[in-house]
Short mmCIF file of N, CA and C in Angstrom, two decimals:
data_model
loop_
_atom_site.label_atom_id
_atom_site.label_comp_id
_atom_site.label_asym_id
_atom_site.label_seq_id
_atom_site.Cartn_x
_atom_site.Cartn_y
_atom_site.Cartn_z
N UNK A 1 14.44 -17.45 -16.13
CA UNK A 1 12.99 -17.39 -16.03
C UNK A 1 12.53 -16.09 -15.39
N UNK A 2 12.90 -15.74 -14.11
CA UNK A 2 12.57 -14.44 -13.60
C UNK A 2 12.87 -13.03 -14.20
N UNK A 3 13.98 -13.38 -15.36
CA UNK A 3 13.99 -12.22 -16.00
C UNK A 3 12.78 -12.28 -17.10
N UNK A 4 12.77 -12.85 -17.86
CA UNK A 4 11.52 -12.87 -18.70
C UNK A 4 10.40 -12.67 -18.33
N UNK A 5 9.94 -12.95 -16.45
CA UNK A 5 8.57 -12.40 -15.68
C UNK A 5 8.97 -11.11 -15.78
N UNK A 6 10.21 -11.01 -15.38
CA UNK A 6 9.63 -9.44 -15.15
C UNK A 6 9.66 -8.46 -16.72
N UNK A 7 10.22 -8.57 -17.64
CA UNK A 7 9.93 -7.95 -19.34
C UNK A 7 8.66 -8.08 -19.46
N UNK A 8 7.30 -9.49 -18.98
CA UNK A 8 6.46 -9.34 -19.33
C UNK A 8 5.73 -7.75 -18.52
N UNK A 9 6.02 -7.57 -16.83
CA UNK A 9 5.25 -6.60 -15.96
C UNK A 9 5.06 -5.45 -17.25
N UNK A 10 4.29 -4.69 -16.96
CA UNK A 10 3.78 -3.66 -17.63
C UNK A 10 4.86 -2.41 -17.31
N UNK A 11 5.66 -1.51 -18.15
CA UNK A 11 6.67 -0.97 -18.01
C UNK A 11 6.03 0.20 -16.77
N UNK A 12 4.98 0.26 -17.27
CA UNK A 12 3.85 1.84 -16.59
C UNK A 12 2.34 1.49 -16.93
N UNK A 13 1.62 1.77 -15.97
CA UNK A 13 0.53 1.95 -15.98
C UNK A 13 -0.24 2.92 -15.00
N UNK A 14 -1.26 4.14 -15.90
CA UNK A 14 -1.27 5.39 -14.80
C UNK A 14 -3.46 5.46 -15.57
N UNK A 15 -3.68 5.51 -14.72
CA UNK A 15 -5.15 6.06 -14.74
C UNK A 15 -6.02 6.98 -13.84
N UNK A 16 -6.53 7.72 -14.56
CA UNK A 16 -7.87 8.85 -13.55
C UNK A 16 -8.99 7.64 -12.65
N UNK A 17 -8.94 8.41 -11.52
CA UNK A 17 -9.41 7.92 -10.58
C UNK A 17 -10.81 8.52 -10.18
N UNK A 18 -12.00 8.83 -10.28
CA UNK A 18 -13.05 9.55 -9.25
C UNK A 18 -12.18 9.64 -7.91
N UNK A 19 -12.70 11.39 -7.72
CA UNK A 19 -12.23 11.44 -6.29
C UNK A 19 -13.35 10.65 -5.55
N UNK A 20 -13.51 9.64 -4.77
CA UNK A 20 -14.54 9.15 -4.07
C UNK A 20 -14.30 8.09 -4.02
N UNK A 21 -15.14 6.98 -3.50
CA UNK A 21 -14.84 5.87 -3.57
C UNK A 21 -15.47 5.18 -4.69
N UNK A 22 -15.87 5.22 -5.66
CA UNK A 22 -16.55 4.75 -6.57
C UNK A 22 -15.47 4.11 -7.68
N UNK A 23 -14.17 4.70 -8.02
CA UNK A 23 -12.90 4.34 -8.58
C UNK A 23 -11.68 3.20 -8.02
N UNK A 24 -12.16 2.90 -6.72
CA UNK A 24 -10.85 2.43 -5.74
C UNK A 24 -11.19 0.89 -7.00
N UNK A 25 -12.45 0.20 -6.79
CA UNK A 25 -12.58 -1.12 -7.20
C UNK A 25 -12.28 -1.47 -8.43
N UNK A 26 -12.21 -0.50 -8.90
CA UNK A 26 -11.50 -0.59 -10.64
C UNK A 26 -9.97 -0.77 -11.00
N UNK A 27 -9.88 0.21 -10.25
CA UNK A 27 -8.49 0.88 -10.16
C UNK A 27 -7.79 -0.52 -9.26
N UNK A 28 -8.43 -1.35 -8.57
CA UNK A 28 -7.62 -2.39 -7.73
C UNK A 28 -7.91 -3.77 -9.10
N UNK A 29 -8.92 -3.76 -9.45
CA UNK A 29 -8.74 -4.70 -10.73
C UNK A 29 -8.14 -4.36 -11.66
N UNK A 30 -7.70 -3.44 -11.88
CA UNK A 30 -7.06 -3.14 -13.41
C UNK A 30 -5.65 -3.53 -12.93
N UNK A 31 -5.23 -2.78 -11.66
CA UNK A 31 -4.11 -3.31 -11.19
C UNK A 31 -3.30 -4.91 -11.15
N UNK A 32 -4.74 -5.44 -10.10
CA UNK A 32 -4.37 -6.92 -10.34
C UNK A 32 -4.50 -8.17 -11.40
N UNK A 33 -5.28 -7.30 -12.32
CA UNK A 33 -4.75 -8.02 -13.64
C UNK A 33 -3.78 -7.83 -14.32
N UNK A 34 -3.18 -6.75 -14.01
CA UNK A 34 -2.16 -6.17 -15.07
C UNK A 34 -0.84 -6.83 -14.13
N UNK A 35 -0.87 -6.96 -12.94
CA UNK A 35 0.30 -7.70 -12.41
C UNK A 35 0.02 -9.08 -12.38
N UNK A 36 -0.78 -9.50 -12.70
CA UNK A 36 -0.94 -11.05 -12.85
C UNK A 36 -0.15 -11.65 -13.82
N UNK A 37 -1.22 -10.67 -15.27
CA UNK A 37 -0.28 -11.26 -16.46
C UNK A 37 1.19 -10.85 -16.66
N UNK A 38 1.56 -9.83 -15.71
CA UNK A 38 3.01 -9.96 -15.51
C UNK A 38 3.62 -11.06 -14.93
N UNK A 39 3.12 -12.13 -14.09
CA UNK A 39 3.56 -12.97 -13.60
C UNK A 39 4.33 -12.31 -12.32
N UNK A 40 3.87 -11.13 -11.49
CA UNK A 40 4.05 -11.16 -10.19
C UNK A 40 3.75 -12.30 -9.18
N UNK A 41 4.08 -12.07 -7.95
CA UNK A 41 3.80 -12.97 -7.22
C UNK A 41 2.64 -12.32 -6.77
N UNK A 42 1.38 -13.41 -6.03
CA UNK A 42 0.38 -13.24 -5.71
C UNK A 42 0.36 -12.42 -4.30
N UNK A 43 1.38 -12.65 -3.46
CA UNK A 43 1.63 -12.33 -1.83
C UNK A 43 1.96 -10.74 -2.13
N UNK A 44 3.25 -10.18 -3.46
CA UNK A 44 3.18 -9.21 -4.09
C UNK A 44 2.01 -8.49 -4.62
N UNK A 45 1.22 -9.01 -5.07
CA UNK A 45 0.13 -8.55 -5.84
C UNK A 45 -1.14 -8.02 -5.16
N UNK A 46 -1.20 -8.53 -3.57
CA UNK A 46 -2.03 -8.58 -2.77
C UNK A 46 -1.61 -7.37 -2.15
N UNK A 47 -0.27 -7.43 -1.53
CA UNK A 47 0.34 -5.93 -0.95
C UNK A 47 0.22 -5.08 -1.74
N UNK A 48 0.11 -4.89 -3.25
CA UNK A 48 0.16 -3.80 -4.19
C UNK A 48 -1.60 -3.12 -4.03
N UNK A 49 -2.32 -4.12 -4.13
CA UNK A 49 -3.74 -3.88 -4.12
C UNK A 49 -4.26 -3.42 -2.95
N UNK A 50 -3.92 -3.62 -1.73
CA UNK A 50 -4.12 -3.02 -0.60
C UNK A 50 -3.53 -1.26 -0.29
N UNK A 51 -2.02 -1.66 -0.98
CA UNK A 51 -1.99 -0.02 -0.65
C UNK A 51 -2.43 0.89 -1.61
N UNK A 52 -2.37 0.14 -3.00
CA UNK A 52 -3.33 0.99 -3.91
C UNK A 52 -4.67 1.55 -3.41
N UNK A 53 -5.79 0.95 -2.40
CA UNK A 53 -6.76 1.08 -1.79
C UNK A 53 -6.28 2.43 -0.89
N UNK A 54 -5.31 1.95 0.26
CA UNK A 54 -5.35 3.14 1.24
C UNK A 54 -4.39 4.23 0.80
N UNK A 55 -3.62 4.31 -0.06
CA UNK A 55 -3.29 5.81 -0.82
C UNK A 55 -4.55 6.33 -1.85
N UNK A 56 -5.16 5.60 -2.55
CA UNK A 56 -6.68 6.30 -3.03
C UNK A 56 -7.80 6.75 -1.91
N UNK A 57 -7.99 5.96 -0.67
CA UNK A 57 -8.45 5.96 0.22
C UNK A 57 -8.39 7.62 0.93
N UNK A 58 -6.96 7.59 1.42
CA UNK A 58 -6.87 9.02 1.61
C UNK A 58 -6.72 10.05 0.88
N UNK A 59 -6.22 9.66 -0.43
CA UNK A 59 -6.03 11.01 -1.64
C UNK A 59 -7.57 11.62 -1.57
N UNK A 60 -8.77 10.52 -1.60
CA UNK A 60 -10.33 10.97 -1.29
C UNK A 60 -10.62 11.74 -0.20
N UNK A 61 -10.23 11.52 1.21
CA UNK A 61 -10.40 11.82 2.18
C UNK A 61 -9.83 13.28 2.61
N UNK A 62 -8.26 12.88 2.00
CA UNK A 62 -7.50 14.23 2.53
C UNK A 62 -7.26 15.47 1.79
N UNK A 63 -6.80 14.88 0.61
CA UNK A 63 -6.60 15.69 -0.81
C UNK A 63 -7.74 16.20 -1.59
N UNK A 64 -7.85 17.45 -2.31
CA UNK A 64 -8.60 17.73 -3.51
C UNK A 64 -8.74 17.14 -4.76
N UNK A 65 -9.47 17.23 -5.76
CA UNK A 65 -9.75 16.62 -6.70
C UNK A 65 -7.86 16.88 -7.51
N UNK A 66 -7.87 16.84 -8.60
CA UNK A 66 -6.66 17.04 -9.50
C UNK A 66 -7.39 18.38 -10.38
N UNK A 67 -6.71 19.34 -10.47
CA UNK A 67 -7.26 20.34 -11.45
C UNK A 67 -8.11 21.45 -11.04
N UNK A 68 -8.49 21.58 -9.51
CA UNK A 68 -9.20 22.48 -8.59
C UNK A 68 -10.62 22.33 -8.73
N UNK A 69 -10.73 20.72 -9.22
CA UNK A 69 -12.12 20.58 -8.91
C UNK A 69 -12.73 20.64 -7.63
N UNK A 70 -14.58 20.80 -7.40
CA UNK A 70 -14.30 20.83 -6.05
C UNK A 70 -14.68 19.49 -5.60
N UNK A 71 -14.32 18.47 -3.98
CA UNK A 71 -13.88 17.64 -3.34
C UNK A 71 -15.61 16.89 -3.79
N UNK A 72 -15.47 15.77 -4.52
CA UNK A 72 -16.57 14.82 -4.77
C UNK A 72 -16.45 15.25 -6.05
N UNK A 73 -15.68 16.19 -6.94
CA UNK A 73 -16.07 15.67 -8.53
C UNK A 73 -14.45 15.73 -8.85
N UNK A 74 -14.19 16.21 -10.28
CA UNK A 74 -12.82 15.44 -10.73
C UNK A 74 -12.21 14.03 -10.39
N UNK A 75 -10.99 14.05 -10.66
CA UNK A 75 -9.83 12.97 -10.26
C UNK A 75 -9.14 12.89 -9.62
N UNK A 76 -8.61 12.18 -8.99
CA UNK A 76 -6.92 11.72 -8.96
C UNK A 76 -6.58 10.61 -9.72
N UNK A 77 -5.13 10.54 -9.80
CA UNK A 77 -4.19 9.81 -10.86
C UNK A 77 -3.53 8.83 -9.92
N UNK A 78 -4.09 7.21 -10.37
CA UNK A 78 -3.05 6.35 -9.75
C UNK A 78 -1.98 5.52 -10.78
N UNK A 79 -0.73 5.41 -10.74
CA UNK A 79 -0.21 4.81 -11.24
C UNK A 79 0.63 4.08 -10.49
N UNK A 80 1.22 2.76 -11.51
CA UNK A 80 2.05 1.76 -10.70
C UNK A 80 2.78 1.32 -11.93
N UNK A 81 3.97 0.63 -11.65
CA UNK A 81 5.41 0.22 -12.41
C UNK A 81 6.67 -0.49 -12.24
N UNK A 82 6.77 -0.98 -13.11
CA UNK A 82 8.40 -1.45 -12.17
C UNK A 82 8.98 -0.97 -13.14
N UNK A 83 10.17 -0.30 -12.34
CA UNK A 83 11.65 0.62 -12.27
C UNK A 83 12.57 0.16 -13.07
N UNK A 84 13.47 0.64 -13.70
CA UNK A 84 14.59 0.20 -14.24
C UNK A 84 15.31 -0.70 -12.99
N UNK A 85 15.49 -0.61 -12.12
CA UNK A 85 15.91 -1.36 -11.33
C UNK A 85 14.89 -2.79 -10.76
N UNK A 86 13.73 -2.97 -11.69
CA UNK A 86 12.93 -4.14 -11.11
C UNK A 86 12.20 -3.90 -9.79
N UNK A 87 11.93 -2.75 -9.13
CA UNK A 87 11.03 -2.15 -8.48
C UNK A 87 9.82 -2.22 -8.22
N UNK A 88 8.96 -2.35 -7.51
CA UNK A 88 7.67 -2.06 -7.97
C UNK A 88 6.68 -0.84 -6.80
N UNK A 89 6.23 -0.02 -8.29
CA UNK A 89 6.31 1.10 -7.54
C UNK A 89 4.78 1.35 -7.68
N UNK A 90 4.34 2.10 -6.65
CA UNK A 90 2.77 2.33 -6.30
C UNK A 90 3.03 4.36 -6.47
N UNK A 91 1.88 4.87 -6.93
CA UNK A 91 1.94 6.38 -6.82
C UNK A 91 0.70 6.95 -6.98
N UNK A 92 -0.20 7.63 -6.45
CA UNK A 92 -1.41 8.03 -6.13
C UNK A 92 -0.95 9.43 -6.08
N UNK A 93 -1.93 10.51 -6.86
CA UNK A 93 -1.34 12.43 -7.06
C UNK A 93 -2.45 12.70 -6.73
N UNK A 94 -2.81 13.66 -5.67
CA UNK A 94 -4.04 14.33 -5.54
C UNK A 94 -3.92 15.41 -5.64
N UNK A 95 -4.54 16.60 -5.84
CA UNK A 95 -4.47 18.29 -5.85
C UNK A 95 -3.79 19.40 -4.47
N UNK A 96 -3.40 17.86 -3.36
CA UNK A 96 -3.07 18.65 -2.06
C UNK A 96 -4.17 19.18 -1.42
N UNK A 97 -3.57 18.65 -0.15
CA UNK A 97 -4.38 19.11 0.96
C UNK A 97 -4.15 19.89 2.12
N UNK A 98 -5.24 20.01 2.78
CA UNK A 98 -4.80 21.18 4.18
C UNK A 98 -3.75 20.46 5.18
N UNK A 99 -3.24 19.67 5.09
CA UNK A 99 -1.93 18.44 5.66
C UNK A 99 -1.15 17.73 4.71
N UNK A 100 0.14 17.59 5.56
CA UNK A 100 1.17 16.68 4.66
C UNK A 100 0.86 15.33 5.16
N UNK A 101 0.65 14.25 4.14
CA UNK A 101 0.74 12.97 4.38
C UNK A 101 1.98 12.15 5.95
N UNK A 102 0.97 11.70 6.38
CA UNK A 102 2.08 11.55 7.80
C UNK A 102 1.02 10.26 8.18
N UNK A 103 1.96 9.24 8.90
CA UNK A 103 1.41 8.08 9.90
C UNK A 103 1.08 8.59 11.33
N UNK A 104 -0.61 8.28 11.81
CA UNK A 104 -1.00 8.62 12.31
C UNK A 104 -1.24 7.51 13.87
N UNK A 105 -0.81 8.31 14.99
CA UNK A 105 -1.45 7.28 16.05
C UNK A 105 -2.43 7.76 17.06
N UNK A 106 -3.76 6.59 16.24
CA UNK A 106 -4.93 6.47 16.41
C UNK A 106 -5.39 6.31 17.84
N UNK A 107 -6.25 6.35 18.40
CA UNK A 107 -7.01 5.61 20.04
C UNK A 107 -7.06 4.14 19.22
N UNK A 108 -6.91 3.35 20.09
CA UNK A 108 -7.74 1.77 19.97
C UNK A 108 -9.12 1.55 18.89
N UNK A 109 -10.12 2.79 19.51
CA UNK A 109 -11.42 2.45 19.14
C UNK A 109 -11.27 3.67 18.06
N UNK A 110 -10.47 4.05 17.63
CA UNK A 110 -11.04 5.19 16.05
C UNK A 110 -10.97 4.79 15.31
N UNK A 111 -11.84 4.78 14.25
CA UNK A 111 -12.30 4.01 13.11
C UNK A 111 -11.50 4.63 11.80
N UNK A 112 -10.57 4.82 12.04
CA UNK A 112 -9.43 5.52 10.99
C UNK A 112 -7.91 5.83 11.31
N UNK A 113 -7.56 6.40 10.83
CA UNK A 113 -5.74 6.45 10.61
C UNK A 113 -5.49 5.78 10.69
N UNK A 114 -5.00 4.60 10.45
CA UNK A 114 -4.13 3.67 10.36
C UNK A 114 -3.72 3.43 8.88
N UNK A 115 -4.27 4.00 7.85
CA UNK A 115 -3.45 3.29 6.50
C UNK A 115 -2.52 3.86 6.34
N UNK A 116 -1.40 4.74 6.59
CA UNK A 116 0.03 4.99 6.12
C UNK A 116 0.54 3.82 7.25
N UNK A 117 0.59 3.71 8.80
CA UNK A 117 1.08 2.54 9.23
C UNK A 117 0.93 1.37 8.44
N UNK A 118 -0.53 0.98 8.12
CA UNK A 118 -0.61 -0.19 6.92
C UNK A 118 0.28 -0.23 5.90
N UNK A 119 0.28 0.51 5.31
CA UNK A 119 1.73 1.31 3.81
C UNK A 119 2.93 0.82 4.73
N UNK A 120 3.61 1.53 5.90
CA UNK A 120 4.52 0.96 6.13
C UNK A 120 4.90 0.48 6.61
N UNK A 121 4.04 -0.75 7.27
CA UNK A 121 4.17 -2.35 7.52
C UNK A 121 4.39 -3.31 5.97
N UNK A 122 3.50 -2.93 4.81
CA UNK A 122 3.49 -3.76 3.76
C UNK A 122 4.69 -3.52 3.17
N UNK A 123 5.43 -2.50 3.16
CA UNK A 123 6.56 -1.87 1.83
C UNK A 123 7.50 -1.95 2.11
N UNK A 124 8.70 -1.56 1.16
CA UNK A 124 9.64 -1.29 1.03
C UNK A 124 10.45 -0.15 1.47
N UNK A 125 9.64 1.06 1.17
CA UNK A 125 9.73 2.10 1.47
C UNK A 125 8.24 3.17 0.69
N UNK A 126 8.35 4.26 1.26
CA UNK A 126 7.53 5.17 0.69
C UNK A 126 8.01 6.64 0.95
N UNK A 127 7.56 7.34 0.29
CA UNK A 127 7.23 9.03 0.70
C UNK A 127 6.43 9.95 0.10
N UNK A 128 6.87 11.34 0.41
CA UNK A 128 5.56 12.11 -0.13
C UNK A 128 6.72 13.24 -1.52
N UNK A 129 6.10 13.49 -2.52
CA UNK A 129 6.68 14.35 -3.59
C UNK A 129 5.52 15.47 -3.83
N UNK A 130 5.85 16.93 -3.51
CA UNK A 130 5.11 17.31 -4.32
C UNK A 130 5.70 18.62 -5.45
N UNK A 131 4.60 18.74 -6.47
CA UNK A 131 4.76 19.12 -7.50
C UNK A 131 4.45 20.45 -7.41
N UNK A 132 5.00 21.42 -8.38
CA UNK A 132 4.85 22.22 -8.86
C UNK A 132 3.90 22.99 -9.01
N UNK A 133 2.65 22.61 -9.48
CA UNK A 133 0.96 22.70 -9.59
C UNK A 133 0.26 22.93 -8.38
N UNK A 134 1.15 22.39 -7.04
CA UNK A 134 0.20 22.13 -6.00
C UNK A 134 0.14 20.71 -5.91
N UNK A 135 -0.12 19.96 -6.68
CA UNK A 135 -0.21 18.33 -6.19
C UNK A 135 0.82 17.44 -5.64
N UNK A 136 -0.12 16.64 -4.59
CA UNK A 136 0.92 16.02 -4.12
C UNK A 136 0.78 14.65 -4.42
N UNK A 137 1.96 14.04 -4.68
CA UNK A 137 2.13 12.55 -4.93
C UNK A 137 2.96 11.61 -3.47
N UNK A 138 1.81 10.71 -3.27
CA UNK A 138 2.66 9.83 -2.21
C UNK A 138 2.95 8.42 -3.05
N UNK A 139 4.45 8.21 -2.73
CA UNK A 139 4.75 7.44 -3.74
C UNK A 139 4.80 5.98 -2.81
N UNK A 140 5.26 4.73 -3.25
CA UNK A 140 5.55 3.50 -2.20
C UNK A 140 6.34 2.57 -2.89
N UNK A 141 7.24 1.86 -2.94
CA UNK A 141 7.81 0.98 -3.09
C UNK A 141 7.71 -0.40 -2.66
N UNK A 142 6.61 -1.00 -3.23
CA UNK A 142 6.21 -2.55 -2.56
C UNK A 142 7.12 -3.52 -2.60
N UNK A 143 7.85 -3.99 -3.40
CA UNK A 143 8.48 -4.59 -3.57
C UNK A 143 9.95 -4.37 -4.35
N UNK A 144 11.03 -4.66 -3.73
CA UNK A 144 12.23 -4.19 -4.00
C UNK A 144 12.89 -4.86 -5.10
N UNK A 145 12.29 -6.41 -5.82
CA UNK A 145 13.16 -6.84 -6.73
C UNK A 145 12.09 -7.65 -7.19
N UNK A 146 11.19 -7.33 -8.37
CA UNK A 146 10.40 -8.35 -8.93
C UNK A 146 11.06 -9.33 -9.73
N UNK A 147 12.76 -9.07 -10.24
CA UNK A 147 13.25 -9.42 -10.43
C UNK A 147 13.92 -11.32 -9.44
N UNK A 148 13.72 -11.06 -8.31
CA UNK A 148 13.96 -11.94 -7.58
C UNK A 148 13.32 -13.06 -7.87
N UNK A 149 14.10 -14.06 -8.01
CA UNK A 149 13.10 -15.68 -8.68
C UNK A 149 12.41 -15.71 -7.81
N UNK A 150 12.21 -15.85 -6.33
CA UNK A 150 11.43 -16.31 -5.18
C UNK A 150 10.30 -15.33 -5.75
N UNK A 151 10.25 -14.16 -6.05
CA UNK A 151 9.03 -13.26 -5.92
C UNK A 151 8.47 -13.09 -7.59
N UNK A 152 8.40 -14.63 -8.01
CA UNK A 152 7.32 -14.84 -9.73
C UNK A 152 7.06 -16.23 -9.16
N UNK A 153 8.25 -16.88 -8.61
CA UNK A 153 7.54 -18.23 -8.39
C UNK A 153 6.38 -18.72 -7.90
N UNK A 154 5.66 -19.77 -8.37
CA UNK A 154 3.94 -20.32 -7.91
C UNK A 154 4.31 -20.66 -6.74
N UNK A 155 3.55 -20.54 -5.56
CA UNK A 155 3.44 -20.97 -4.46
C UNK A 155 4.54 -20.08 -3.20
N UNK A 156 5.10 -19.64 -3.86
CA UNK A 156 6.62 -18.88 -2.86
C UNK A 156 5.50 -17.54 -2.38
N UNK A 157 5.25 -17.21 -1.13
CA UNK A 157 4.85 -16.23 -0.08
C UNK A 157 5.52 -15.61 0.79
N UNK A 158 5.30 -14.20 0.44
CA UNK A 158 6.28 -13.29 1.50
C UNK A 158 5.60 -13.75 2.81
N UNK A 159 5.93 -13.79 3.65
CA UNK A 159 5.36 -13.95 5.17
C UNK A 159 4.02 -12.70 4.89
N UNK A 160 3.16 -13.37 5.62
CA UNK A 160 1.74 -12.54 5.70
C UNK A 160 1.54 -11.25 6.32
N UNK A 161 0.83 -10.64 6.41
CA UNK A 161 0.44 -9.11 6.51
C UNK A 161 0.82 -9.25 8.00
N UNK A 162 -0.43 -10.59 8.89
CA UNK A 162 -0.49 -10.92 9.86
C UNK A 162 0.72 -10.74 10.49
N UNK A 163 1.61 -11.91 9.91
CA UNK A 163 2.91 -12.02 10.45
C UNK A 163 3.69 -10.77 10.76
N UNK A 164 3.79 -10.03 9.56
CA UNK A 164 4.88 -8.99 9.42
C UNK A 164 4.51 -7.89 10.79
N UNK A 165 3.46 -7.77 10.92
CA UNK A 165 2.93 -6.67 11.68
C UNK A 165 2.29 -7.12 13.24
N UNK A 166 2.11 -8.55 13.63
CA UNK A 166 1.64 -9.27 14.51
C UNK A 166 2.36 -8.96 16.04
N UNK A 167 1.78 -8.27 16.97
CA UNK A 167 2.35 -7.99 18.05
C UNK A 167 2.92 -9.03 19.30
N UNK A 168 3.92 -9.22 19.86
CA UNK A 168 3.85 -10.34 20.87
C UNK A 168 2.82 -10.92 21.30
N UNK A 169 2.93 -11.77 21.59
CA UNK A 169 1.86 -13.06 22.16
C UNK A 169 1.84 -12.74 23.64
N UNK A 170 0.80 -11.86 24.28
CA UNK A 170 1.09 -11.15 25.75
C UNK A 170 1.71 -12.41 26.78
N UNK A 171 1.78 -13.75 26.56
CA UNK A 171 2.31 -14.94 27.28
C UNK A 171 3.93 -14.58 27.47
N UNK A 172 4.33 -13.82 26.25
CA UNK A 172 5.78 -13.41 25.59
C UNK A 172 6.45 -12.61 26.31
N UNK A 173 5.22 -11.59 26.65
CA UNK A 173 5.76 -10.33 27.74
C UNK A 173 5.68 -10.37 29.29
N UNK A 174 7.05 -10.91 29.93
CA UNK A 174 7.31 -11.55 31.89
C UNK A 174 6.57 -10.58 32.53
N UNK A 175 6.76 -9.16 31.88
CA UNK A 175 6.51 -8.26 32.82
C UNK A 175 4.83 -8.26 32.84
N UNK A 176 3.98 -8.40 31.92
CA UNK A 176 2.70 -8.61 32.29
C UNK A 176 2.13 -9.87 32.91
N UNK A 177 2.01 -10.28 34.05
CA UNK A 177 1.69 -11.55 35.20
C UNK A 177 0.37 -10.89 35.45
N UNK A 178 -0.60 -11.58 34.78
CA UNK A 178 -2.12 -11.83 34.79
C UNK A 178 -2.54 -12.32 35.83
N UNK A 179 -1.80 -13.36 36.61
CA UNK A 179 -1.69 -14.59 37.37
C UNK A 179 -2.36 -13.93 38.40
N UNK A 180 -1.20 -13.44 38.50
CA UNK A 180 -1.09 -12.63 39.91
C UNK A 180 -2.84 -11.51 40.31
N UNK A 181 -2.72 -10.92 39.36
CA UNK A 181 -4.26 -9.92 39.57
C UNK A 181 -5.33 -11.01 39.36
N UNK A 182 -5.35 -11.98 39.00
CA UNK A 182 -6.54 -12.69 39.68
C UNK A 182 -6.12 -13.34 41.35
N UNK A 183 -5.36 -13.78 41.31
CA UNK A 183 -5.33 -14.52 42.51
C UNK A 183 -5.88 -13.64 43.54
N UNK A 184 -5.89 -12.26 43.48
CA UNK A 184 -6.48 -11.70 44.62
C UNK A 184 -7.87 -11.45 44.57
N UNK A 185 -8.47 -11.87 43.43
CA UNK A 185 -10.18 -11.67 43.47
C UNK A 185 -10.70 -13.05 43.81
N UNK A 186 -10.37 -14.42 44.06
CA UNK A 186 -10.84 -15.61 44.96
C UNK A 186 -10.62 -15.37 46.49
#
């Protein structure tokens, strides 16, 4: 059975993107239909759509258009696939930017960097390729075996975003005693 899910996945699928945000919502439906009727798993399908978001997210933010347009017109190119090896692979190309793609650590209260940490809390693996032209492609590896029966089956869930990335329960950590710094303010 799991081999026949995965012959249905789509061998490749690659489309122009608006640099901006006006493309992300398309580009995340075209996606999750096209892995549906592959018969991915949904817990899969959800991680694919999220980092599809924050690699378009920043290709907008950080990167140039594709083709030396200037930043708010042209494209970028997202594509996604599974591998001869049953892979499933995420890839977003932008024209390059004044920085190399890198995980960033944010203050508490900044209202940004965090999506390559997001990328690699959800994945498999990822990195950055670039080309020839100038463009750079950050690639990701969501899932390592769509091939795997557990990951087509109805109802089977990778452990949640929550989970995977969920910090101790501060009750967890001896060395922080709360207890104690109140008892001296009665």
């Amino acid at each position: 059975m799991a081999l026949v899910v995965a012959q249905e996945v789509p061998t490749s699928s690659s489309m122009a993107v608006p640099h901006g945000p006006a493309g992300v919502g398309e580009a995340r439906r075209r996606m999750r239909d096209q892995l549906r009727r592959g018969g991915v798993a949904e817990s899969v399908i959800d991680d694919a759509v999220l980092i599809l978001s924050e690699l378009l997210s920043n290709a907008c933010k950080h990167g140039r258009p594709l083709g030396g347009m200037p930043a708010g017109d042209g494209d970028v190119r997202a594509a996604w696939r599974v591998d001869a090896c049953g892979r499933l692979v995420v890839e977003v190309t932008d024209g390059g930017g004044p920085t190399r793609p890198a995980p960033a650590t944010p203050s508490v209260t900044a209202h940004g960097g965090r999506g390559l940490n997001i990328i690699t809390a959800l994945c498999d693996d990822w990195g950055v390729r670039d080309d020839i032209h100038g463009e750079v492609t950050v690639w990701v590896v969501v899932h390592g075996d769509v091939h795997d029966p557990d990951a087509g089956r109805v109802g089977h869930r990778r452990d949640d975003f929550a989970t995977r990335i969920a910090a101790p329960a501060v009750a967890a950590l001896p060395e922080l005693d709360f207890a104690d710094a109140f008892d001296d303010l009665v």
